[in-house]
Amino acid sequence: MQRIFVGDVQGCADELGELVQRARDAFGGDFELWLVGDLVNRGPASLRVLELVRSLADAGRARFVLGNHDLSLLRVANGQRSYGFDDSFRDVLEAGGDWLDWMRTQPLVLPGRIGQRRFAMLHAAAIPGWSLDALCERARRVEERLGGSPKDAKRLLGARPEDDDDAEFLARLTRCRSIDERGRWSSRTPRAPRDAWHARWRAEKPDFGVVYGHWATQRLHVAPLLRGLDTGCVYQGLWGDRFLTAWLPVQDAEDPFATPDEGFWRIAARAQYLHDPG
Ligand SMILES: [Mn+2]
């Protein structure tokens, strides 16, 4: 079974469809997509992305973790956030059915093993000094609230991070990019390389890999124990030629996170989806 990790799709359904076709051509039915989250928003076809991922998931060929844009969709549906001028998931909101319940019952962290190496897939950032088991255990508790009764889910999604430890963890996992010398995290781009979340994380000598997304301005990130796959497909034309990235680790490698690594597919964006305001 070839595992294929996929960067932030954000409604780019044509490009995801092309990637799936390429996977079928290469591996027949013997592959599994692992998507880093932010399936929806900004791009042209959020609902079509969810339909494609769900059909693959139902066939045991796709898994994903929730990203901040996926959570935004849930908050708008709850009336906890207003629909922004640059939001583009109205197709999901108007689709009816159980899309929102399906979304909120998805995981925040997915652990696994490739070759000899354990890893976690999550949307934005791991937490320096935390073991893989501690991270997964904490995530399970928050996933239970998010995927539990609609009332519990709504309370969690509406809570301020400063008032609720689970809301804080949820925000950090899906939005963090930098951590300062005092350990405070932020979604802002780090001022110095040492303030990147993954620099602080790697300084604690973790024994597991992390596959993540969320950080399109950083572009493809290939470093020991780290694969950052958000290459900003939806930003085609605004930042030059953009693409959807897939990572195909060597399944039986001793360390699949070693560098250099040539195991990537690039699916070119098919159109410019966003336009500069003014
Ligand atoms: Mn994101």
PDB file of C-alpha atoms and ligand atoms in Angstrom:
ATOM      1  CA  MET A   1       0.000   0.000   0.000  1.00  0.00           C
ATOM      2  CA  GLN A   2       1.578   3.290  -1.101  1.00  0.00           C
ATOM      3  CA  ARG A   3       0.860   6.136   1.280  1.00  0.00           C
ATOM      4  CA  ILE A   4       0.464   9.467  -0.498  1.00  0.00           C
ATOM      5  CA  PHE A   5       0.476  12.588   1.669  1.00  0.00           C
ATOM      6  CA  VAL A   6      -1.288  15.590   0.167  1.00  0.00           C
ATOM      7  CA  GLY A   7      -0.842  19.295   0.953  1.00  0.00           C
ATOM      8  CA  ASP A   8      -3.583  21.899   1.471  1.00  0.00           C
ATOM      9  CA  VAL A   9      -6.245  21.495  -1.228  1.00  0.00           C
ATOM     10  CA  GLN A  10      -8.495  24.472  -0.331  1.00  0.00           C
ATOM     11  CA  GLY A  11     -11.205  23.746  -2.865  1.00  0.00           C
ATOM     12  CA  CYS A  12      -8.859  22.981  -5.772  1.00  0.00           C
ATOM     13  CA  ALA A  13     -10.921  19.979  -6.878  1.00  0.00           C
ATOM     14  CA  ASP A  14      -9.554  19.694 -10.418  1.00  0.00           C
ATOM     15  CA  GLU A  15      -5.984  19.437  -9.174  1.00  0.00           C
ATOM     16  CA  LEU A  16      -6.952  16.883  -6.498  1.00  0.00           C
ATOM     17  CA  GLY A  17      -8.805  14.889  -9.157  1.00  0.00           C
ATOM     18  CA  GLU A  18      -5.688  14.872 -11.318  1.00  0.00           C
ATOM     19  CA  LEU A  19      -3.620  13.673  -8.369  1.00  0.00           C
ATOM     20  CA  VAL A  20      -6.058  10.839  -7.657  1.00  0.00           C
ATOM     21  CA  GLN A  21      -5.997   9.781 -11.306  1.00  0.00           C
ATOM     22  CA  ARG A  22      -2.207   9.761 -11.217  1.00  0.00           C
ATOM     23  CA  ALA A  23      -2.320   7.595  -8.092  1.00  0.00           C
ATOM     24  CA  ARG A  24      -4.721   5.161  -9.770  1.00  0.00           C
ATOM     25  CA  ASP A  25      -2.497   4.974 -12.857  1.00  0.00           C
ATOM     26  CA  ALA A  26       0.586   4.331 -10.732  1.00  0.00           C
ATOM     27  CA  PHE A  27      -0.791   2.014  -8.019  1.00  0.00           C
ATOM     28  CA  GLY A  28      -4.171   0.724  -9.159  1.00  0.00           C
ATOM     29  CA  GLY A  29      -6.269   0.476  -6.017  1.00  0.00           C
ATOM     30  CA  ASP A  30      -3.252   0.019  -3.777  1.00  0.00           C
ATOM     31  CA  PHE A  31      -2.797   3.516  -2.341  1.00  0.00           C
ATOM     32  CA  GLU A  32      -4.063   5.623   0.529  1.00  0.00           C
ATOM     33  CA  LEU A  33      -4.238   9.429   0.531  1.00  0.00           C
ATOM     34  CA  TRP A  34      -3.363  11.200   3.784  1.00  0.00           C
ATOM     35  CA  LEU A  35      -4.420  14.848   3.498  1.00  0.00           C
ATOM     36  CA  VAL A  36      -3.019  17.507   5.849  1.00  0.00           C
ATOM     37  CA  GLY A  37      -6.276  19.446   6.130  1.00  0.00           C
ATOM     38  CA  ASP A  38      -7.759  22.692   4.833  1.00  0.00           C
ATOM     39  CA  LEU A  39      -9.736  20.772   2.243  1.00  0.00           C
ATOM     40  CA  VAL A  40     -12.082  23.728   1.864  1.00  0.00           C
ATOM     41  CA  ASN A  41     -12.131  27.505   1.387  1.00  0.00           C
ATOM     42  CA  ARG A  42     -10.575  30.200  -0.816  1.00  0.00           C
ATOM     43  CA  GLY A  43     -10.624  27.900  -3.855  1.00  0.00           C
ATOM     44  CA  PRO A  44     -13.414  27.262  -6.371  1.00  0.00           C
ATOM     45  CA  ALA A  45     -14.951  23.907  -5.425  1.00  0.00           C
ATOM     46  CA  SER A  46     -14.947  23.027  -1.721  1.00  0.00           C
ATOM     47  CA  LEU A  47     -17.921  20.669  -1.928  1.00  0.00           C
ATOM     48  CA  ARG A  48     -16.443  18.768  -4.859  1.00  0.00           C
ATOM     49  CA  VAL A  49     -13.226  18.250  -2.855  1.00  0.00           C
ATOM     50  CA  LEU A  50     -15.216  16.883   0.092  1.00  0.00           C
ATOM     51  CA  GLU A  51     -17.183  14.562  -2.205  1.00  0.00           C
ATOM     52  CA  LEU A  52     -13.995  13.181  -3.724  1.00  0.00           C
ATOM     53  CA  VAL A  53     -12.239  12.718  -0.374  1.00  0.00           C
ATOM     54  CA  ARG A  54     -15.317  11.134   1.190  1.00  0.00           C
ATOM     55  CA  SER A  55     -15.759   8.638  -1.628  1.00  0.00           C
ATOM     56  CA  LEU A  56     -12.103   7.643  -1.253  1.00  0.00           C
ATOM     57  CA  ALA A  57     -12.401   7.527   2.536  1.00  0.00           C
ATOM     58  CA  ASP A  58     -15.470   5.280   2.300  1.00  0.00           C
ATOM     59  CA  ALA A  59     -13.397   2.941   0.138  1.00  0.00           C
ATOM     60  CA  GLY A  60     -10.584   2.945   2.722  1.00  0.00           C
ATOM     61  CA  ARG A  61      -8.315   5.004   0.496  1.00  0.00           C
ATOM     62  CA  ALA A  62      -8.205   8.422   2.177  1.00  0.00           C
ATOM     63  CA  ARG A  63      -7.805   9.976   5.622  1.00  0.00           C
ATOM     64  CA  PHE A  64      -7.391  13.586   6.648  1.00  0.00           C
ATOM     65  CA  VAL A  65      -6.935  15.864   9.637  1.00  0.00           C
ATOM     66  CA  LEU A  66      -8.868  19.085  10.216  1.00  0.00           C
ATOM     67  CA  GLY A  67      -7.320  22.439   9.342  1.00  0.00           C
ATOM     68  CA  ASN A  68      -8.215  25.965  10.395  1.00  0.00           C
ATOM     69  CA  HIS A  69     -10.317  26.569   7.281  1.00  0.00           C
ATOM     70  CA  ASP A  70     -12.246  23.352   7.914  1.00  0.00           C
ATOM     71  CA  LEU A  71     -12.962  24.643  11.438  1.00  0.00           C
ATOM     72  CA  SER A  72     -14.018  28.018   9.980  1.00  0.00           C
ATOM     73  CA  LEU A  73     -16.635  26.205   7.931  1.00  0.00           C
ATOM     74  CA  LEU A  74     -18.019  24.623  11.110  1.00  0.00           C
ATOM     75  CA  ARG A  75     -18.034  27.964  12.950  1.00  0.00           C
ATOM     76  CA  VAL A  76     -19.877  29.733  10.133  1.00  0.00           C
ATOM     77  CA  ALA A  77     -22.421  26.908  10.067  1.00  0.00           C
ATOM     78  CA  ASN A  78     -22.859  27.364  13.849  1.00  0.00           C
ATOM     79  CA  GLY A  79     -23.375  31.117  13.492  1.00  0.00           C
ATOM     80  CA  GLN A  80     -20.179  31.718  15.520  1.00  0.00           C
ATOM     81  CA  ARG A  81     -18.332  33.439  12.709  1.00  0.00           C
ATOM     82  CA  SER A  82     -19.654  35.496   9.814  1.00  0.00           C
ATOM     83  CA  TYR A  83     -19.138  34.477   6.209  1.00  0.00           C
ATOM     84  CA  GLY A  84     -16.122  36.515   5.037  1.00  0.00           C
ATOM     85  CA  PHE A  85     -15.692  38.187   1.648  1.00  0.00           C
ATOM     86  CA  ASP A  86     -12.911  35.734   0.831  1.00  0.00           C
ATOM     87  CA  ASP A  87     -14.692  32.622   2.106  1.00  0.00           C
ATOM     88  CA  SER A  88     -15.787  30.205  -0.625  1.00  0.00           C
ATOM     89  CA  PHE A  89     -17.539  27.285   1.060  1.00  0.00           C
ATOM     90  CA  ARG A  90     -21.139  28.354   0.483  1.00  0.00           C
ATOM     91  CA  ASP A  91     -21.535  25.243  -1.697  1.00  0.00           C
ATOM     92  CA  VAL A  92     -20.966  23.072   1.411  1.00  0.00           C
ATOM     93  CA  LEU A  93     -23.267  25.162   3.625  1.00  0.00           C
ATOM     94  CA  GLU A  94     -26.047  24.880   1.060  1.00  0.00           C
ATOM     95  CA  ALA A  95     -25.537  21.205   0.266  1.00  0.00           C
ATOM     96  CA  GLY A  96     -27.615  19.872   3.140  1.00  0.00           C
ATOM     97  CA  GLY A  97     -26.913  16.302   4.157  1.00  0.00           C
ATOM     98  CA  ASP A  98     -24.469  15.411   6.911  1.00  0.00           C
ATOM     99  CA  TRP A  99     -21.350  17.151   5.599  1.00  0.00           C
ATOM    100  CA  LEU A 100     -20.824  19.197   8.752  1.00  0.00           C
ATOM    101  CA  ASP A 101     -21.209  16.214  11.088  1.00  0.00           C
ATOM    102  CA  TRP A 102     -18.861  14.233   8.877  1.00  0.00           C
ATOM    103  CA  MET A 103     -16.306  17.034   9.080  1.00  0.00           C
ATOM    104  CA  ARG A 104     -16.442  17.524  12.847  1.00  0.00           C
ATOM    105  CA  THR A 105     -15.903  13.818  13.502  1.00  0.00           C
ATOM    106  CA  GLN A 106     -12.561  13.817  11.683  1.00  0.00           C
ATOM    107  CA  PRO A 107      -9.269  13.615  13.594  1.00  0.00           C
ATOM    108  CA  LEU A 108      -6.842  16.400  14.507  1.00  0.00           C
ATOM    109  CA  VAL A 109      -3.759  14.173  14.694  1.00  0.00           C
ATOM    110  CA  LEU A 110      -3.185  10.940  12.806  1.00  0.00           C
ATOM    111  CA  PRO A 111      -0.253   8.814  13.958  1.00  0.00           C
ATOM    112  CA  GLY A 112       1.382   6.148  11.854  1.00  0.00           C
ATOM    113  CA  ARG A 113       4.604   4.416  10.944  1.00  0.00           C
ATOM    114  CA  ILE A 114       6.599   4.354   7.736  1.00  0.00           C
ATOM    115  CA  GLY A 115       9.438   1.845   7.734  1.00  0.00           C
ATOM    116  CA  GLN A 116      11.069   2.173  11.155  1.00  0.00           C
ATOM    117  CA  ARG A 117       9.854   5.718  11.752  1.00  0.00           C
ATOM    118  CA  ARG A 118       6.772   6.753  13.690  1.00  0.00           C
ATOM    119  CA  PHE A 119       5.152   9.981  12.598  1.00  0.00           C
ATOM    120  CA  ALA A 120       2.146  12.220  13.101  1.00  0.00           C
ATOM    121  CA  MET A 121       0.157  14.053  10.475  1.00  0.00           C
ATOM    122  CA  LEU A 122      -1.406  17.290  11.710  1.00  0.00           C
ATOM    123  CA  HIS A 123      -2.412  20.572  10.105  1.00  0.00           C
ATOM    124  CA  ALA A 124      -0.069  23.276  11.372  1.00  0.00           C
ATOM    125  CA  ALA A 125       2.299  22.424  14.218  1.00  0.00           C
ATOM    126  CA  ALA A 126       3.399  19.937  16.844  1.00  0.00           C
ATOM    127  CA  ILE A 127       4.385  21.042  20.350  1.00  0.00           C
ATOM    128  CA  PRO A 128       8.081  21.132  21.337  1.00  0.00           C
ATOM    129  CA  GLY A 129       9.011  18.520  23.936  1.00  0.00           C
ATOM    130  CA  TRP A 130       5.799  16.521  23.631  1.00  0.00           C
ATOM    131  CA  SER A 131       6.080  12.827  22.816  1.00  0.00           C
ATOM    132  CA  LEU A 132       4.001  11.396  20.007  1.00  0.00           C
ATOM    133  CA  ASP A 133       1.883   9.524  22.558  1.00  0.00           C
ATOM    134  CA  ALA A 134       1.233  12.672  24.597  1.00  0.00           C
ATOM    135  CA  LEU A 135       0.239  14.573  21.462  1.00  0.00           C
ATOM    136  CA  CYS A 136      -2.142  11.836  20.328  1.00  0.00           C
ATOM    137  CA  GLU A 137      -3.686  11.423  23.765  1.00  0.00           C
ATOM    138  CA  ARG A 138      -4.379  15.161  24.054  1.00  0.00           C
ATOM    139  CA  ALA A 139      -5.782  15.242  20.515  1.00  0.00           C
ATOM    140  CA  ARG A 140      -8.137  12.313  21.265  1.00  0.00           C
ATOM    141  CA  ARG A 141      -9.684  14.244  24.171  1.00  0.00           C
ATOM    142  CA  VAL A 142     -10.358  17.283  21.976  1.00  0.00           C
ATOM    143  CA  GLU A 143     -11.604  15.097  19.119  1.00  0.00           C
ATOM    144  CA  GLU A 144     -14.117  13.540  21.517  1.00  0.00           C
ATOM    145  CA  ARG A 145     -15.566  16.954  22.309  1.00  0.00           C
ATOM    146  CA  LEU A 146     -15.577  18.084  18.681  1.00  0.00           C
ATOM    147  CA  GLY A 147     -17.109  14.845  17.440  1.00  0.00           C
ATOM    148  CA  GLY A 148     -19.459  14.341  20.386  1.00  0.00           C
ATOM    149  CA  SER A 149     -22.842  15.958  20.919  1.00  0.00           C
ATOM    150  CA  PRO A 150     -23.547  18.992  18.687  1.00  0.00           C
ATOM    151  CA  LYS A 151     -23.828  21.059  21.855  1.00  0.00           C
ATOM    152  CA  ASP A 152     -20.345  20.055  23.094  1.00  0.00           C
ATOM    153  CA  ALA A 153     -18.868  20.679  19.652  1.00  0.00           C
ATOM    154  CA  LYS A 154     -20.445  24.109  19.419  1.00  0.00           C
ATOM    155  CA  ARG A 155     -19.224  25.072  22.879  1.00  0.00           C
ATOM    156  CA  LEU A 156     -15.659  24.052  22.011  1.00  0.00           C
ATOM    157  CA  LEU A 157     -15.673  25.862  18.647  1.00  0.00           C
ATOM    158  CA  GLY A 158     -17.068  28.997  20.264  1.00  0.00           C
ATOM    159  CA  ALA A 159     -14.665  29.042  23.220  1.00  0.00           C
ATOM    160  CA  ARG A 160     -11.823  31.530  23.398  1.00  0.00           C
ATOM    161  CA  PRO A 161      -8.388  29.878  23.605  1.00  0.00           C
ATOM    162  CA  GLU A 162      -7.595  31.876  26.759  1.00  0.00           C
ATOM    163  CA  ASP A 163     -10.698  30.467  28.486  1.00  0.00           C
ATOM    164  CA  ASP A 164     -10.549  26.818  27.455  1.00  0.00           C
ATOM    165  CA  ASP A 165      -7.479  24.546  27.293  1.00  0.00           C
ATOM    166  CA  ASP A 166      -9.018  22.399  24.584  1.00  0.00           C
ATOM    167  CA  ALA A 167      -9.775  25.448  22.430  1.00  0.00           C
ATOM    168  CA  GLU A 168      -6.198  26.582  22.951  1.00  0.00           C
ATOM    169  CA  PHE A 169      -4.852  23.203  21.859  1.00  0.00           C
ATOM    170  CA  LEU A 170      -7.179  23.184  18.842  1.00  0.00           C
ATOM    171  CA  ALA A 171      -6.027  26.643  17.766  1.00  0.00           C
ATOM    172  CA  ARG A 172      -2.375  25.809  18.249  1.00  0.00           C
ATOM    173  CA  LEU A 173      -2.538  22.553  16.339  1.00  0.00           C
ATOM    174  CA  THR A 174      -4.272  24.157  13.346  1.00  0.00           C
ATOM    175  CA  ARG A 175      -2.760  27.678  13.225  1.00  0.00           C
ATOM    176  CA  CYS A 176       0.685  27.906  14.868  1.00  0.00           C
ATOM    177  CA  ARG A 177       3.667  29.018  12.770  1.00  0.00           C
ATOM    178  CA  SER A 178       6.033  30.575  15.289  1.00  0.00           C
ATOM    179  CA  ILE A 179       7.062  30.168  18.929  1.00  0.00           C
ATOM    180  CA  ASP A 180       9.042  32.841  20.752  1.00  0.00           C
ATOM    181  CA  GLU A 181      11.893  32.307  23.225  1.00  0.00           C
ATOM    182  CA  ARG A 182       9.366  32.344  26.092  1.00  0.00           C
ATOM    183  CA  GLY A 183       7.331  29.566  24.505  1.00  0.00           C
ATOM    184  CA  ARG A 184       4.386  31.706  23.364  1.00  0.00           C
ATOM    185  CA  TRP A 185       2.995  30.558  20.036  1.00  0.00           C
ATOM    186  CA  SER A 186       1.567  32.631  17.227  1.00  0.00           C
ATOM    187  CA  SER A 187       0.149  32.162  13.760  1.00  0.00           C
ATOM    188  CA  ARG A 188       2.422  34.930  12.492  1.00  0.00           C
ATOM    189  CA  THR A 189       5.412  34.231  10.276  1.00  0.00           C
ATOM    190  CA  PRO A 190       8.487  33.922  12.533  1.00  0.00           C
ATOM    191  CA  ARG A 191      10.782  36.928  12.740  1.00  0.00           C
ATOM    192  CA  ALA A 192      13.901  34.734  12.785  1.00  0.00           C
ATOM    193  CA  PRO A 193      14.410  31.143  11.619  1.00  0.00           C
ATOM    194  CA  ARG A 194      14.871  29.929  15.211  1.00  0.00           C
ATOM    195  CA  ASP A 195      11.322  31.124  16.002  1.00  0.00           C
ATOM    196  CA  ALA A 196       9.713  28.762  13.476  1.00  0.00           C
ATOM    197  CA  TRP A 197       7.625  26.192  15.378  1.00  0.00           C
ATOM    198  CA  HIS A 198       9.555  23.360  13.759  1.00  0.00           C
ATOM    199  CA  ALA A 199      12.944  24.835  14.731  1.00  0.00           C
ATOM    200  CA  ARG A 200      11.872  24.935  18.396  1.00  0.00           C
ATOM    201  CA  TRP A 201      10.318  21.473  18.048  1.00  0.00           C
ATOM    202  CA  ARG A 202      13.413  19.907  16.488  1.00  0.00           C
ATOM    203  CA  ALA A 203      15.664  21.492  19.123  1.00  0.00           C
ATOM    204  CA  GLU A 204      13.945  19.186  21.664  1.00  0.00           C
ATOM    205  CA  LYS A 205      15.212  16.146  19.725  1.00  0.00           C
ATOM    206  CA  PRO A 206      11.910  14.441  18.873  1.00  0.00           C
ATOM    207  CA  ASP A 207      11.937  10.774  17.900  1.00  0.00           C
ATOM    208  CA  PHE A 208       9.050  10.944  15.414  1.00  0.00           C
ATOM    209  CA  GLY A 209       8.357  12.657  12.116  1.00  0.00           C
ATOM    210  CA  VAL A 210       5.703  15.279  11.382  1.00  0.00           C
ATOM    211  CA  VAL A 211       3.833  15.764   8.119  1.00  0.00           C
ATOM    212  CA  TYR A 212       1.998  19.084   8.044  1.00  0.00           C
ATOM    213  CA  GLY A 213       0.584  21.894   5.931  1.00  0.00           C
ATOM    214  CA  HIS A 214      -0.827  25.378   6.632  1.00  0.00           C
ATOM    215  CA  TRP A 215       2.229  27.432   5.738  1.00  0.00           C
ATOM    216  CA  ALA A 216       2.062  28.253   2.041  1.00  0.00           C
ATOM    217  CA  THR A 217       4.469  31.196   2.158  1.00  0.00           C
ATOM    218  CA  GLN A 218       7.162  28.863   3.463  1.00  0.00           C
ATOM    219  CA  ARG A 219       6.687  26.668   0.357  1.00  0.00           C
ATOM    220  CA  LEU A 220       7.722  23.001   0.312  1.00  0.00           C
ATOM    221  CA  HIS A 221       9.602  22.167   3.527  1.00  0.00           C
ATOM    222  CA  VAL A 222      11.896  19.156   3.361  1.00  0.00           C
ATOM    223  CA  ALA A 223      14.053  18.682   6.467  1.00  0.00           C
ATOM    224  CA  PRO A 224      14.972  15.774   8.762  1.00  0.00           C
ATOM    225  CA  LEU A 225      11.763  14.563  10.505  1.00  0.00           C
ATOM    226  CA  LEU A 226       9.708  17.233   8.720  1.00  0.00           C
ATOM    227  CA  ARG A 227       7.658  17.424   5.551  1.00  0.00           C
ATOM    228  CA  GLY A 228       5.658  20.636   5.111  1.00  0.00           C
ATOM    229  CA  LEU A 229       3.439  20.165   2.077  1.00  0.00           C
ATOM    230  CA  ASP A 230       1.420  23.369   1.677  1.00  0.00           C
ATOM    231  CA  THR A 231       2.566  24.798  -1.652  1.00  0.00           C
ATOM    232  CA  GLY A 232      -0.398  27.139  -2.006  1.00  0.00           C
ATOM    233  CA  CYS A 233      -2.139  25.724  -5.086  1.00  0.00           C
ATOM    234  CA  VAL A 234      -5.007  28.157  -4.517  1.00  0.00           C
ATOM    235  CA  TYR A 235      -2.579  31.114  -4.729  1.00  0.00           C
ATOM    236  CA  GLN A 236      -1.681  30.387  -8.350  1.00  0.00           C
ATOM    237  CA  GLY A 237      -0.726  33.585 -10.183  1.00  0.00           C
ATOM    238  CA  LEU A 238      -0.531  35.703  -7.047  1.00  0.00           C
ATOM    239  CA  TRP A 239       2.809  34.155  -6.078  1.00  0.00           C
ATOM    240  CA  GLY A 240       4.000  32.848  -9.435  1.00  0.00           C
ATOM    241  CA  ASP A 241       3.301  29.306 -10.572  1.00  0.00           C
ATOM    242  CA  ARG A 242       1.792  27.285  -7.722  1.00  0.00           C
ATOM    243  CA  PHE A 243       0.905  23.614  -7.398  1.00  0.00           C
ATOM    244  CA  LEU A 244      -0.620  20.937  -5.221  1.00  0.00           C
ATOM    245  CA  THR A 245       2.070  18.777  -3.616  1.00  0.00           C
ATOM    246  CA  ALA A 246       2.003  15.082  -2.820  1.00  0.00           C
ATOM    247  CA  TRP A 247       4.725  13.264  -0.883  1.00  0.00           C
ATOM    248  CA  LEU A 248       5.294   9.585  -1.600  1.00  0.00           C
ATOM    249  CA  PRO A 249       7.701   8.293   1.046  1.00  0.00           C
ATOM    250  CA  VAL A 250       9.725   5.189   0.347  1.00  0.00           C
ATOM    251  CA  GLN A 251       7.684   2.652   2.333  1.00  0.00           C
ATOM    252  CA  ASP A 252      10.511   0.417   3.535  1.00  0.00           C
ATOM    253  CA  ALA A 253      13.178   3.076   4.029  1.00  0.00           C
ATOM    254  CA  GLU A 254      15.013   2.979   7.339  1.00  0.00           C
ATOM    255  CA  ASP A 255      14.302   6.691   7.704  1.00  0.00           C
ATOM    256  CA  PRO A 256      11.704   7.912   5.211  1.00  0.00           C
ATOM    257  CA  PHE A 257      12.236  11.446   6.555  1.00  0.00           C
ATOM    258  CA  ALA A 258      15.910  11.533   5.511  1.00  0.00           C
ATOM    259  CA  THR A 259      17.053  14.232   3.094  1.00  0.00           C
ATOM    260  CA  PRO A 260      17.517  14.827   0.231  1.00  0.00           C
ATOM    261  CA  ASP A 261      14.209  13.403  -0.956  1.00  0.00           C
ATOM    262  CA  GLU A 262      12.903  13.243  -4.504  1.00  0.00           C
ATOM    263  CA  GLY A 263       9.593  11.563  -3.638  1.00  0.00           C
ATOM    264  CA  PHE A 264       7.230  14.383  -4.564  1.00  0.00           C
ATOM    265  CA  TRP A 265       4.535  14.928  -7.151  1.00  0.00           C
ATOM    266  CA  ARG A 266       3.626  18.423  -8.246  1.00  0.00           C
ATOM    267  CA  ILE A 267       0.190  18.971  -9.734  1.00  0.00           C
ATOM    268  CA  ALA A 268       0.163  22.370 -11.453  1.00  0.00           C
ATOM    269  CA  ALA A 269      -2.702  24.725 -10.569  1.00  0.00           C
ATOM    270  CA  ARG A 270      -5.054  24.987 -13.520  1.00  0.00           C
ATOM    271  CA  ALA A 271      -6.195  28.585 -13.118  1.00  0.00           C
ATOM    272  CA  GLN A 272      -5.767  31.713 -11.057  1.00  0.00           C
ATOM    273  CA  TYR A 273      -8.419  31.425  -8.369  1.00  0.00           C
ATOM    274  CA  LEU A 274      -7.770  34.540  -6.276  1.00  0.00           C
ATOM    275  CA  HIS A 275      -7.231  38.118  -7.300  1.00  0.00           C
ATOM    276  CA  ASP A 276      -5.446  40.919  -5.536  1.00  0.00           C
ATOM    277  CA  PRO A 277      -7.895  43.144  -3.703  1.00  0.00           C
ATOM    278  CA  GLY A 278      -7.329  46.461  -5.533  1.00  0.00           C
TER     279      GLY A 278
HETATM  280 MN    MN B   1      -4.345  26.246   7.272  1.00  0.00          MN
END
